[in-house]
Coordinates of C-alpha atoms in Angstrom, one line a residue:
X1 CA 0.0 0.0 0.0
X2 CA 2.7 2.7 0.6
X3 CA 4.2 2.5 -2.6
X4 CA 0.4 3.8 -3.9
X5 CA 1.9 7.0 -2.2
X6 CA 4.2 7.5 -5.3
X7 CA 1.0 8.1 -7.3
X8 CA -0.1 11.6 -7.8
X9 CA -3.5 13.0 -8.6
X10 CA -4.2 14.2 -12.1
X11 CA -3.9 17.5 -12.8
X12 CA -6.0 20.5 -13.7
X13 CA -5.0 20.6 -17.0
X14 CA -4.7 17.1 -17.7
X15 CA -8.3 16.0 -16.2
X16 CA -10.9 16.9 -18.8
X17 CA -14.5 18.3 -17.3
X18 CA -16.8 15.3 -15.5
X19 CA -19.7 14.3 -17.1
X20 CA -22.9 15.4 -16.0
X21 CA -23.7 12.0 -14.6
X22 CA -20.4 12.7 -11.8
X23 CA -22.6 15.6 -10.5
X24 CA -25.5 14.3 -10.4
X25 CA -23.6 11.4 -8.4
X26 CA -22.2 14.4 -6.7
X27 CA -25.8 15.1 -5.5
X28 CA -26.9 12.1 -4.4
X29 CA -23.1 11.3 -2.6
X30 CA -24.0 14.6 -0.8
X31 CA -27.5 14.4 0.0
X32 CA -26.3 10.7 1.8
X33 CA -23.5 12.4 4.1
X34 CA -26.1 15.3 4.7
X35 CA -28.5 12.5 6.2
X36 CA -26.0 11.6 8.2
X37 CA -24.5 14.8 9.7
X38 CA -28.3 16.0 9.7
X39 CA -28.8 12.9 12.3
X40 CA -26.1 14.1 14.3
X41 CA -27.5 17.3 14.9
X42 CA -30.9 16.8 14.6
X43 CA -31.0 15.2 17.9
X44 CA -29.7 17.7 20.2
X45 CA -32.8 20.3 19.7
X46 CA -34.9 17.6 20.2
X47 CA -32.9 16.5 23.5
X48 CA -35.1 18.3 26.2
X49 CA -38.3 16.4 24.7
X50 CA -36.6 13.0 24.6
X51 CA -35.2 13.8 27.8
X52 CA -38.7 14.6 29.4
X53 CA -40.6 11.8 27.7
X54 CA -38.1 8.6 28.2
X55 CA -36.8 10.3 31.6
X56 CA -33.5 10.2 30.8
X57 CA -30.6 11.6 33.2
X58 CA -27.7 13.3 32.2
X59 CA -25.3 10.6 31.2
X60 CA -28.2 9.0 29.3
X61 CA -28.9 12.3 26.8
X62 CA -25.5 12.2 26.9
X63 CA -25.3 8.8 25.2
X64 CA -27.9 9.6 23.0
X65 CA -25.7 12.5 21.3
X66 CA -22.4 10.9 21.5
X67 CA -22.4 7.2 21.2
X68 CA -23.2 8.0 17.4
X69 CA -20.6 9.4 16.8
X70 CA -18.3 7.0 19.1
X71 CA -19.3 4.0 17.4
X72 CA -19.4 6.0 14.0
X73 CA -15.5 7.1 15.0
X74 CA -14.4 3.2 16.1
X75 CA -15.8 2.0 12.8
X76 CA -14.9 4.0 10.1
X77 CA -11.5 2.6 9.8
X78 CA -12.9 -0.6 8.9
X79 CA -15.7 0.6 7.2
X80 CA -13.2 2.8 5.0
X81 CA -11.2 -0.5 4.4
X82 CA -14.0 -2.5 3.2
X83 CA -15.3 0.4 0.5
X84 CA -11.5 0.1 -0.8
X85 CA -11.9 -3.5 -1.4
X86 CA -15.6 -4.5 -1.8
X87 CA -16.3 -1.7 -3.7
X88 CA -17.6 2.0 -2.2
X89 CA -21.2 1.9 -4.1
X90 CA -21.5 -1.1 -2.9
X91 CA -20.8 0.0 1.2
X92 CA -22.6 3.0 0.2
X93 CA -26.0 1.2 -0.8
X94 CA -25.7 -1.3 2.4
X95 CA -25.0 1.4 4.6
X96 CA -27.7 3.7 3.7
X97 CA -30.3 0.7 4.3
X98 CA -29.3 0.1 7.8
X99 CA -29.4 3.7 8.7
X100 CA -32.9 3.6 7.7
X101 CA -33.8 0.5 9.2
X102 CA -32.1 1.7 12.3
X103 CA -33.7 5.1 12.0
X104 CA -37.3 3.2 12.3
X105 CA -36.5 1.5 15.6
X106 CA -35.4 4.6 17.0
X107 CA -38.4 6.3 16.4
X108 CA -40.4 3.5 18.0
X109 CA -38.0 3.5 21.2
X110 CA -40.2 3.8 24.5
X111 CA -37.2 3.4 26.5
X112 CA -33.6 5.2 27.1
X113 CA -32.4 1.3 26.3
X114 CA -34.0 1.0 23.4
X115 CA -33.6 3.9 21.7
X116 CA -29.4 4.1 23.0
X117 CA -29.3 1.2 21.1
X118 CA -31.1 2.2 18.0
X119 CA -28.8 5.4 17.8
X120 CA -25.7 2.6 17.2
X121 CA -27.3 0.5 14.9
X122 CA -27.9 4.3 13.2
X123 CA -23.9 4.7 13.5
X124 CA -23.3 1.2 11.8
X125 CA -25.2 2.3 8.3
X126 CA -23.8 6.0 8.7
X127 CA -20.1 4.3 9.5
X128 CA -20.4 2.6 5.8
X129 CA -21.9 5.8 4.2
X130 CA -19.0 8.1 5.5
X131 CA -16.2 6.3 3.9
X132 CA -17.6 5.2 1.0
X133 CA -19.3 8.6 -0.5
X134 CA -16.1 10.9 0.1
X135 CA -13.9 8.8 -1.1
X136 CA -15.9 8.1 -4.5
X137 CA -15.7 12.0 -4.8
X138 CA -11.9 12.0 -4.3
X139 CA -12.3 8.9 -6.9
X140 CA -14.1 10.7 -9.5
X141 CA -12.8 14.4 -9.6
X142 CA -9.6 15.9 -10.7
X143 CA -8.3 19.1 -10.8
X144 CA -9.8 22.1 -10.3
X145 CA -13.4 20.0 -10.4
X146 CA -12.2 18.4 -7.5
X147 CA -11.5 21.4 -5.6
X148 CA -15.6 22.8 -6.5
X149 CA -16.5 19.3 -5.5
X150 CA -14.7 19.5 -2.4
X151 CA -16.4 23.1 -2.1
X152 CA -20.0 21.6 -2.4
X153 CA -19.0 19.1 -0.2
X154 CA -18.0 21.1 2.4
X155 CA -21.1 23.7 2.3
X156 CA -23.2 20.1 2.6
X157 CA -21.9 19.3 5.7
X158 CA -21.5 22.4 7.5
X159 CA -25.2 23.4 6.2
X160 CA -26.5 20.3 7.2
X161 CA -25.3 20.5 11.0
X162 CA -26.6 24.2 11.3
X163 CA -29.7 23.4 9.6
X164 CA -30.4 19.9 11.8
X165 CA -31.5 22.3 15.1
X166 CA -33.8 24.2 13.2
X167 CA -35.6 20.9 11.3
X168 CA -35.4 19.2 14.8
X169 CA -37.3 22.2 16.2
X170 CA -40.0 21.9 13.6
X171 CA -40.3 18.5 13.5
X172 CA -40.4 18.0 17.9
X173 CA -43.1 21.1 17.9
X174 CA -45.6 20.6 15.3
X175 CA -45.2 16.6 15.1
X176 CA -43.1 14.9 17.8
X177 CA -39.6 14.0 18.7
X178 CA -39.9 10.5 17.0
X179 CA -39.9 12.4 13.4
X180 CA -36.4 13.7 13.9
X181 CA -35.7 10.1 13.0
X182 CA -39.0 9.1 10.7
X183 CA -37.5 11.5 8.7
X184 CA -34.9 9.5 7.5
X185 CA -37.5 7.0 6.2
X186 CA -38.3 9.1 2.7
X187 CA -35.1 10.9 2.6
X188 CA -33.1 7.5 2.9
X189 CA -35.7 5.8 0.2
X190 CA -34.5 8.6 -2.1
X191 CA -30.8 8.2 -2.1
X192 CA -30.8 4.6 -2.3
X193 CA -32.8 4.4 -5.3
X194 CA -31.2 7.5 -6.9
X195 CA -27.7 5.4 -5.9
X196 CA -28.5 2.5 -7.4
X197 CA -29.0 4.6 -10.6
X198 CA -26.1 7.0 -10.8
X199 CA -23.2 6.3 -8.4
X200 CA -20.5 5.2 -10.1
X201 CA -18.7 1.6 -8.3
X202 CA -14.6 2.6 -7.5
X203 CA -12.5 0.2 -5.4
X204 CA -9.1 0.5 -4.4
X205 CA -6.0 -1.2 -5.7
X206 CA -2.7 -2.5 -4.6
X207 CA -4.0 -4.6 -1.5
X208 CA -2.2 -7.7 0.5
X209 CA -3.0 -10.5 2.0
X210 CA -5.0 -11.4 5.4
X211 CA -7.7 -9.4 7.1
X212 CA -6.7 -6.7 10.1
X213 CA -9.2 -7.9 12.8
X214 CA -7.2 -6.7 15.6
X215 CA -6.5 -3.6 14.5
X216 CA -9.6 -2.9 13.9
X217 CA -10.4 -4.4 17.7
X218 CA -7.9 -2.2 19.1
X219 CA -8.9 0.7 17.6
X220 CA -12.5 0.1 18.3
X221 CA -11.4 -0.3 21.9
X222 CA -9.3 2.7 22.2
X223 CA -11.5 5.2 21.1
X224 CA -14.7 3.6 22.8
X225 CA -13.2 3.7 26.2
X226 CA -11.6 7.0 25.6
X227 CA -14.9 8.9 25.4
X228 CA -16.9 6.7 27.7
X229 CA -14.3 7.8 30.6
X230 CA -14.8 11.8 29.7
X231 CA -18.5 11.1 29.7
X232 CA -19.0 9.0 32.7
X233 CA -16.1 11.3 34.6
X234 CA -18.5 13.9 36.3
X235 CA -21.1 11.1 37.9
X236 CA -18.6 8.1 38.8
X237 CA -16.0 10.3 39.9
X238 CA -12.7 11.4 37.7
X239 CA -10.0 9.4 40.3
X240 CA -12.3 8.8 43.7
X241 CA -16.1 6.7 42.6
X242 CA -18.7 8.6 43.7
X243 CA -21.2 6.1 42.4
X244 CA -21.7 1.9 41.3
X245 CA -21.3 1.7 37.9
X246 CA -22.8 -1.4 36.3
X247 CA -23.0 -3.1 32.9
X248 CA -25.1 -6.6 32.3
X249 CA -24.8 -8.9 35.7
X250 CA -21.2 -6.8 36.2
X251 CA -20.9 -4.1 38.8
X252 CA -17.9 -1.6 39.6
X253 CA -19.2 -0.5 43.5
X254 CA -18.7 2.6 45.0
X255 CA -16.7 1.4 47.5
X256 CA -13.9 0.5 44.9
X257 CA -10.2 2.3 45.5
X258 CA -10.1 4.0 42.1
X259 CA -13.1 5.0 39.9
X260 CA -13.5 3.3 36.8
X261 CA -12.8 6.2 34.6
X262 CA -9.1 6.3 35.0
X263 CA -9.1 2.6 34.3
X264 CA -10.5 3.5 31.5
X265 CA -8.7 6.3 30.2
X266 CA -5.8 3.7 30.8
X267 CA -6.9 1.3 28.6
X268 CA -7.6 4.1 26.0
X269 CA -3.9 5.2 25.9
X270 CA -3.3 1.1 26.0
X271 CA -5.4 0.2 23.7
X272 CA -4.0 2.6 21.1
X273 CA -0.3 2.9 21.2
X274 CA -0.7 -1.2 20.9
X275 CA -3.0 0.1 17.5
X276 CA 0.2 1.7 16.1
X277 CA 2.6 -0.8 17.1
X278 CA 0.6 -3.5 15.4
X279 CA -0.4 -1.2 12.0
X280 CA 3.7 -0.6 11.6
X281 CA 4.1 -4.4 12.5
X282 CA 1.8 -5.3 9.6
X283 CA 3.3 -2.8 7.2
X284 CA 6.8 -4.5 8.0
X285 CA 5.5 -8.4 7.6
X286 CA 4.1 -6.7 4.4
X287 CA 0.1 -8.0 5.6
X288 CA -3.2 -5.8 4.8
X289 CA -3.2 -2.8 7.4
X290 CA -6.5 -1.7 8.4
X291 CA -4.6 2.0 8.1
X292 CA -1.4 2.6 6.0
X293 CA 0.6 4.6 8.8
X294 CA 2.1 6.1 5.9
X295 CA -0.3 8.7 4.9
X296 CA 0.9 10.7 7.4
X297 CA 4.1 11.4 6.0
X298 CA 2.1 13.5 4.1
X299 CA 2.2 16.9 6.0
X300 CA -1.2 18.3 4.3
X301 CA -3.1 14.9 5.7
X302 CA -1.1 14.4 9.6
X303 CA -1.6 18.6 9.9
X304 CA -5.0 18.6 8.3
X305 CA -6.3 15.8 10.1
X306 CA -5.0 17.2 13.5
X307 CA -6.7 20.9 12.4
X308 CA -9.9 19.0 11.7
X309 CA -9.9 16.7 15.6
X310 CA -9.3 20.1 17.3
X311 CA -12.4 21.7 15.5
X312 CA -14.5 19.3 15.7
X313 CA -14.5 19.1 19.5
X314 CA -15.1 22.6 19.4
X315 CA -18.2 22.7 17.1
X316 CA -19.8 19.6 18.4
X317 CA -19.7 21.4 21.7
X318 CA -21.1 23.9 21.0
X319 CA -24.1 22.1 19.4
X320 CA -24.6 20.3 22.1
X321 CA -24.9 22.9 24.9
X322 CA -26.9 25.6 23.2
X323 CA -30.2 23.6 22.4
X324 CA -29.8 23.0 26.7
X325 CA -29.4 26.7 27.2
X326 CA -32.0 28.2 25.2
X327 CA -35.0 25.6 26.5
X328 CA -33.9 25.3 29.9
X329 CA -32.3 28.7 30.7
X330 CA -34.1 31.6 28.3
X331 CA -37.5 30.0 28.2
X332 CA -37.8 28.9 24.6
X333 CA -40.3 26.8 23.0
X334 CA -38.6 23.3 20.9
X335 CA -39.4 25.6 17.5
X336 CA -37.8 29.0 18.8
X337 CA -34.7 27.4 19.8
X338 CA -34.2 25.9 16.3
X339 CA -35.0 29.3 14.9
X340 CA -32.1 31.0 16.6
X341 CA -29.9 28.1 16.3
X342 CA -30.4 28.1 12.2
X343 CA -28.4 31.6 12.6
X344 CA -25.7 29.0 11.5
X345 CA -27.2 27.6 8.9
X346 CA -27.7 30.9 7.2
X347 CA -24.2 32.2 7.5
X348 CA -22.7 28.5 6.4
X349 CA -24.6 28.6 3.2
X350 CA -24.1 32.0 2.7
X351 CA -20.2 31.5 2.7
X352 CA -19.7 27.6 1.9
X353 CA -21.4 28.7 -1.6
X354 CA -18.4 31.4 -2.2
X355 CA -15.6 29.7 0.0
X356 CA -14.1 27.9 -3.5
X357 CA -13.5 31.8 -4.4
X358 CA -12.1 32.8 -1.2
X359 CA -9.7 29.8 -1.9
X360 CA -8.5 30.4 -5.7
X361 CA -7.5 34.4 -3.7
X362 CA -6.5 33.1 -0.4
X363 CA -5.6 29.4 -1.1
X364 CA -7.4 26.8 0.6
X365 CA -5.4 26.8 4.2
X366 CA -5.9 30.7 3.9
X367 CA -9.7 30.2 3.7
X368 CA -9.7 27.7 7.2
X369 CA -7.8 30.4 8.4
X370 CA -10.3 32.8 7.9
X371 CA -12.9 30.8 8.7
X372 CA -11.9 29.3 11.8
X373 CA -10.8 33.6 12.8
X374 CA -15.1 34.0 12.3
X375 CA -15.8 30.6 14.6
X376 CA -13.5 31.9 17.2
X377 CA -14.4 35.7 17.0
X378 CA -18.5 34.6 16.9
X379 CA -18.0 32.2 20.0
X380 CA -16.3 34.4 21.9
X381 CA -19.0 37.3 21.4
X382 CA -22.1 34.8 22.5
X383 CA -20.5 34.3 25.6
X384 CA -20.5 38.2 26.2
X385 CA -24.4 38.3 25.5
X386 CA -25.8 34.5 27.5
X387 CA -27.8 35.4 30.0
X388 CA -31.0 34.1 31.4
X389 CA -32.8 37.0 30.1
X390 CA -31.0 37.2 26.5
X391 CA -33.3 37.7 23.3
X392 CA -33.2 35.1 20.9
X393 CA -32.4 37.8 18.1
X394 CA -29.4 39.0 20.3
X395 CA -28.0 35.2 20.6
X396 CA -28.5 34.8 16.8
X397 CA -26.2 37.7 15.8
X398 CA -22.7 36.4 16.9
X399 CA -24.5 32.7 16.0
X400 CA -24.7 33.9 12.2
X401 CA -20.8 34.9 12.5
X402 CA -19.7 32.1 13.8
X403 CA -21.9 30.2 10.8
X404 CA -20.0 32.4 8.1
X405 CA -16.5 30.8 9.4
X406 CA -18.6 27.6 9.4
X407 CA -19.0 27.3 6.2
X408 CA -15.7 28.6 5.0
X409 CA -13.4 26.1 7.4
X410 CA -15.5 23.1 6.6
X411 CA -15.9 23.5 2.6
X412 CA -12.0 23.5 2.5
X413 CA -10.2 22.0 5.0
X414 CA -11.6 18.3 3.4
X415 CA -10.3 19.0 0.0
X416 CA -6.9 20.5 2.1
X417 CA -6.9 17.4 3.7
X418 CA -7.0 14.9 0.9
X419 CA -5.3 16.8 -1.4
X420 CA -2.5 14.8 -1.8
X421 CA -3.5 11.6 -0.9
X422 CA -3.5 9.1 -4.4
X423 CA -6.7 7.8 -5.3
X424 CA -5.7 4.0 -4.7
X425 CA -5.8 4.5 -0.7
X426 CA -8.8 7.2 -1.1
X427 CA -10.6 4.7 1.2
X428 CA -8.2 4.5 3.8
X429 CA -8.2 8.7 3.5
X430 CA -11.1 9.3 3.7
X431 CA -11.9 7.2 6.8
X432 CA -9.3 8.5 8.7
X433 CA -10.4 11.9 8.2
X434 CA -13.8 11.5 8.9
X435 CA -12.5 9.3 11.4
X436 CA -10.6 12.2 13.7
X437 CA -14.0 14.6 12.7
X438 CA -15.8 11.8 14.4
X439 CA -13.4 11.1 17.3
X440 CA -13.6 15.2 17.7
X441 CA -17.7 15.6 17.8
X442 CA -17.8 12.8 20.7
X443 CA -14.8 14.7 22.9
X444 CA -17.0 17.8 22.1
X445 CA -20.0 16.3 23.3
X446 CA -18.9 14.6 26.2
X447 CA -16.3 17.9 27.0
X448 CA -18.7 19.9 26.7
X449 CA -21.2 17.7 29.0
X450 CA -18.9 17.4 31.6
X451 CA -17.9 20.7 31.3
X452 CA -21.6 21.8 31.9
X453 CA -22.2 19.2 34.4
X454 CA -19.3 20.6 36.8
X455 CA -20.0 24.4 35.9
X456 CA -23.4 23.5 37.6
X457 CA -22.3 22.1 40.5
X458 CA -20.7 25.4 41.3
X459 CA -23.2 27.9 39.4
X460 CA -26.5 26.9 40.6
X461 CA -26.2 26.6 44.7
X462 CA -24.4 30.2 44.5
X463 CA -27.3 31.6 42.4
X464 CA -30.0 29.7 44.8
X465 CA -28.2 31.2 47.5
X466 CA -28.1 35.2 46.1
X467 CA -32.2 34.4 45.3
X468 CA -33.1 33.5 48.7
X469 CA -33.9 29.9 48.6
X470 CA -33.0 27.9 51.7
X471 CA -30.1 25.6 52.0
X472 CA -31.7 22.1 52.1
X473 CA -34.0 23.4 48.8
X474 CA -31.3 24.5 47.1
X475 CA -28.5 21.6 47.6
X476 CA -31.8 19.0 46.2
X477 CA -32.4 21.8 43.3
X478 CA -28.8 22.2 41.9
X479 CA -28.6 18.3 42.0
X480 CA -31.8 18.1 40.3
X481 CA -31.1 20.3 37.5
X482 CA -27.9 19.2 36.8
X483 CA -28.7 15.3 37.0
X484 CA -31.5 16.4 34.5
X485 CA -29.7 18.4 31.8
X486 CA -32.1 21.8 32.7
X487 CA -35.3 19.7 32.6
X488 CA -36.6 20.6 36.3
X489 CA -36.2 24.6 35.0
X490 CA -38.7 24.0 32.1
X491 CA -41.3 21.8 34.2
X492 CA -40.9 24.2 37.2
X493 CA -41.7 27.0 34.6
X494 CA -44.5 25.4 33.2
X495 CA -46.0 24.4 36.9
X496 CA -46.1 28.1 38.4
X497 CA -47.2 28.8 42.1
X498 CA -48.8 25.5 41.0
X499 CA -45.4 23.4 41.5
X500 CA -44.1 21.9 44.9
X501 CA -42.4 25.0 45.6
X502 CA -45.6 27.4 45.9
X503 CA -44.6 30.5 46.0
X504 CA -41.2 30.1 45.6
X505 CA -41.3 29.0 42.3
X506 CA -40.7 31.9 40.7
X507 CA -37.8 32.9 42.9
X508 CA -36.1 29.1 42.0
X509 CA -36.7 29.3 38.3
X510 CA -34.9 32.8 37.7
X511 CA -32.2 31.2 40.2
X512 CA -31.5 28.3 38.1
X513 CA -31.7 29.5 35.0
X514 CA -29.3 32.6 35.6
X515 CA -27.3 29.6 37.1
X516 CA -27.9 27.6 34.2
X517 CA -26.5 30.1 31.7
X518 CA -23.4 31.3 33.8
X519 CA -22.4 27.2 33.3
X520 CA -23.3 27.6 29.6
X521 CA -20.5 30.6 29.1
X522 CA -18.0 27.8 31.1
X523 CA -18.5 25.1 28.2
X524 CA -18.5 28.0 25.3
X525 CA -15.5 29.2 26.5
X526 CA -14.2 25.1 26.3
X527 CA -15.7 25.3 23.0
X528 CA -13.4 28.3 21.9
X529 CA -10.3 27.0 23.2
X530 CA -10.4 24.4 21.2
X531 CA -11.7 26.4 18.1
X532 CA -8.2 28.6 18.4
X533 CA -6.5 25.1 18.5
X534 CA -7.7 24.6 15.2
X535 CA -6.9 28.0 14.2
X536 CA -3.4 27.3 15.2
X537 CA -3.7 24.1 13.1
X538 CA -4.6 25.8 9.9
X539 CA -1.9 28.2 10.7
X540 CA 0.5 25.6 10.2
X541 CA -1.4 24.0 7.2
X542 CA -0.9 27.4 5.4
X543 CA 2.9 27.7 6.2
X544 CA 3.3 24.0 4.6
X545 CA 0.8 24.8 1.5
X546 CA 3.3 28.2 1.0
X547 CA 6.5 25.7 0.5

């Protein structure tokens, strides 16, 4: 497989325009990874609902938002492998049937269980989409053709994520939460049948012998326990266990020396060095790798794919904790909240449509640049205007900044990323950057929950305290709200004088949701480190593009 390194792409001169059939295929490719990243966002408005209905605790919505894209992260390798050697229509077509199938059950899910599980049978079908669709496109276009395909790409998947709170919102107020999935059901019926008609098959060449099972079990493992220890850190207790944990008939008590989640974070950091040691062991007994450790000698990909991880955490945490905020803290309805939260949507499509000529000025590291400058700069401005009492118009301002950036980082920094990668191991490419994307929106996810989650263990008894509500109360409130994502704030709201807390109802609700917001500006702030990370990233990406 390395020596497919030696191949380079085909120029702009020497590729000749695709046919019309490439973008239509182009279309469909894209519409199949939007159904995906839609599913990934889609969710979170809908959170509150799902939360409320199923009765779901913290660590549960949690789940539901990250296990996605944990599962989607640990299989992608493999995925990516197969579409090199069974063929990527092929993946493609199987994948987008599961995701439907899987979509079904979770919309029939009357438990936290049920529908936990659902959402990774969904990450199965969208783990053999991923691979297969982006590396078809890195397949099929050359030149400068690849570079606008790359650019439509790239306003797909950034408008799809800003656009998934606002469908969500629709969809939870007027129908119910079970449509953010049912949804799927037409849309996925579409692109299989418009597959079947115009994707072109592409496989990948140049393969050895044997199958990589454990590296695909290592890596699976690694990245699995890696997020499960940053989302289960804030309830079992990051060194000391504050509570049992239990899986099956097995039980990790309370009374145990060490918590669980340093164990696990252990066997992360295990689990994966062993993952490189046996991927350069393969490569050196000349056996199929499930990734050819030698892509990363190519400074674009290893820098790319490092800018990408670093962004990812930050947007996905960001998506996470705002639907939270706006319900639970400012008051708004399921449909409002999408409303605000499709600021982004409008500023990604608005510059994903012209980020291709931002790039041919600018180049395409230059354009991330710029971008990720807008992310940073709109972030850091929402934190200045959260409150309990902030207008939805105000939030959206900065919200449509940050969307404008958006669209510009994410329709370049793919094609930046495979741009030198030969088409032989676009597979293997492809799922290793959507792999570290993937690996990125679950550490967003779960940083950004736990970040919340210990944000309002110190913001909500101080802002109980200031509005007069006595000590045992507000200890059994804080925990309450917490444990319950911002739940109790919404029911307490709706309840009035009416609720357990007579009259001071009132009093409690403006208490916790001026606490609630304080520990929102905690996990934006999270959100933006990481976001300059990036930044710094694409910095680096731009010196190496200049040589």
């Amino acid at each position: 497989m390395t020596e497919a390194l030696a191949a380079t792409p085909a120029s702009a001169d020497a590729a000749g325009a695709p046919p019309r059939r490439a973008w239509i295929a182009l279309g469909v490719l894209a519409a199949g990874l939007g159904m995906i990243v839609l599913d990934g966002t889609i969710v979170g408005v809908a959170l509150p609902d799902i939360i409320g209905d199923l009765h779901l605790d913290l660590t549960e919505a949690q789940w539901v938002s990250s296990l996605y894209a944990v599962l989607l992260a640990a299989l992608l390798l493999s995925t990516g492998k197969l579409a090199d050697r069974w063929g990527r229509k092929r993946l493609f077509l199987l994948g987008v049937a599961v995701f439907v199938a899987a979509s079904a059950w979770a919309a029939s899910a009357d438990s936290g269980a049920a529908l936990i599980s659902a959402r990774a049978a969904q990450a199965v079908g969208a783990a053999l989409i991923m691979p297969s669709t982006l590396s078809t496109v890195n397949a099929t276009f050359r030149g400068r053709y690849r570079a606008a395909a790359f650019g439509i790409w790239g306003a797909v998947i950034s408008g799809a994520a800003a656009i998934g709170p606002l469908v969500g919102g629709a969809l939870t107020q007027y129908a119910s939460w079970q449509w953010v999935f049912l949804v799927n059901l037409p849309l996925g019926a579409a692109i299989f049948a418009l597959g079947v008609w115009v994707v072109p098959e592409t496989r990948g060449s140049g393969f050895r012998r044997g199958a990589d099972v454990d590296g695909a079990l290592l890596s699976a493992i690694g990245f699995g326990t890696l997020v499960f220890a940053i989302i289960e850190g804030p309830d079992l207790g990051w060194w000391t266990p504050k509570a049992d944990f239990s899986i099956g008939g097995w039980v990790w008590p309370k009374t145990a020396a060490v918590s669980i989640v340093p164990v696990c974070l252990a066997v992360a950091v295990v689990a994966l060095t062993l993952f490189v040691v046996w991927e350069r062991h393969r490569e050196r007994v000349q056996r199929d790798a499930l990734l050819d450790l030698s892509l990363f000698r190519l400074r674009t990909f290893s820098w790319g794919n490092l800018t990408a991880a670093t962004v990812a955490v930050g947007e996905f945490a960001l998506i996470f904790v705002l639907p939270l905020y706006l319900t639970a803290s400012v008051g708004l309805t399921i449909m409002q909240t999408g409303l605000v939260l499709a600021a982004m949507a409008i500023g990604a499509f608005a510059s994903g449509a012209a980020a291709r000529h931002l790039a041919a000025r600018f180049g395409a590291p230059g354009t991330v640049m710029i971008g990720l400058a807008l992310e940073v700069v709109g972030v850091l401005a929402l934190t200045l205007v959260v409150s309990a009492s902030a207008s939805g118009w105000l939030l959206a301002v900065p919200l449509v900044v940050y969307g404008l950036g958006l669209g510009l980082a994410s329709a370049q920094l793919t094609g930046t990323v495979l741009r030198d990668v030969p088409v032989a191991v676009s597979g293997q490419g492809s799922a290793t950057q959507s792999t570290v994307r993937q690996i990125g929106s679950a550490l967003g996810t779960a940083l950004a929950g736990a970040a919340l989650s210990v944000s309002l263990a110190l913001t909500l008894p101080r802002a109980l305290a200031d509005g007069g509500v006595s000590e045992p109360l507000a200890t059994q409130l804080a925990e309450t709200t917490r444990v319950s994502a911002g739940t109790i704030i919404t029911q307490l709201r709706a309840q009035g004088t009416a609720s357990s807390l007579g009259a001071q109802t009132d009093a409690a609700v403006q208490a916790l949701a001026s606490g609630f917001a304080d520990a929102t500006r905690w996990s934006l702030l999270v959100a933006a480190l990481f976001l300059v990370l990036g930044l710094v990233g694409a910095v680096r990406l731009r010196s190496i593009d200049r040589r």
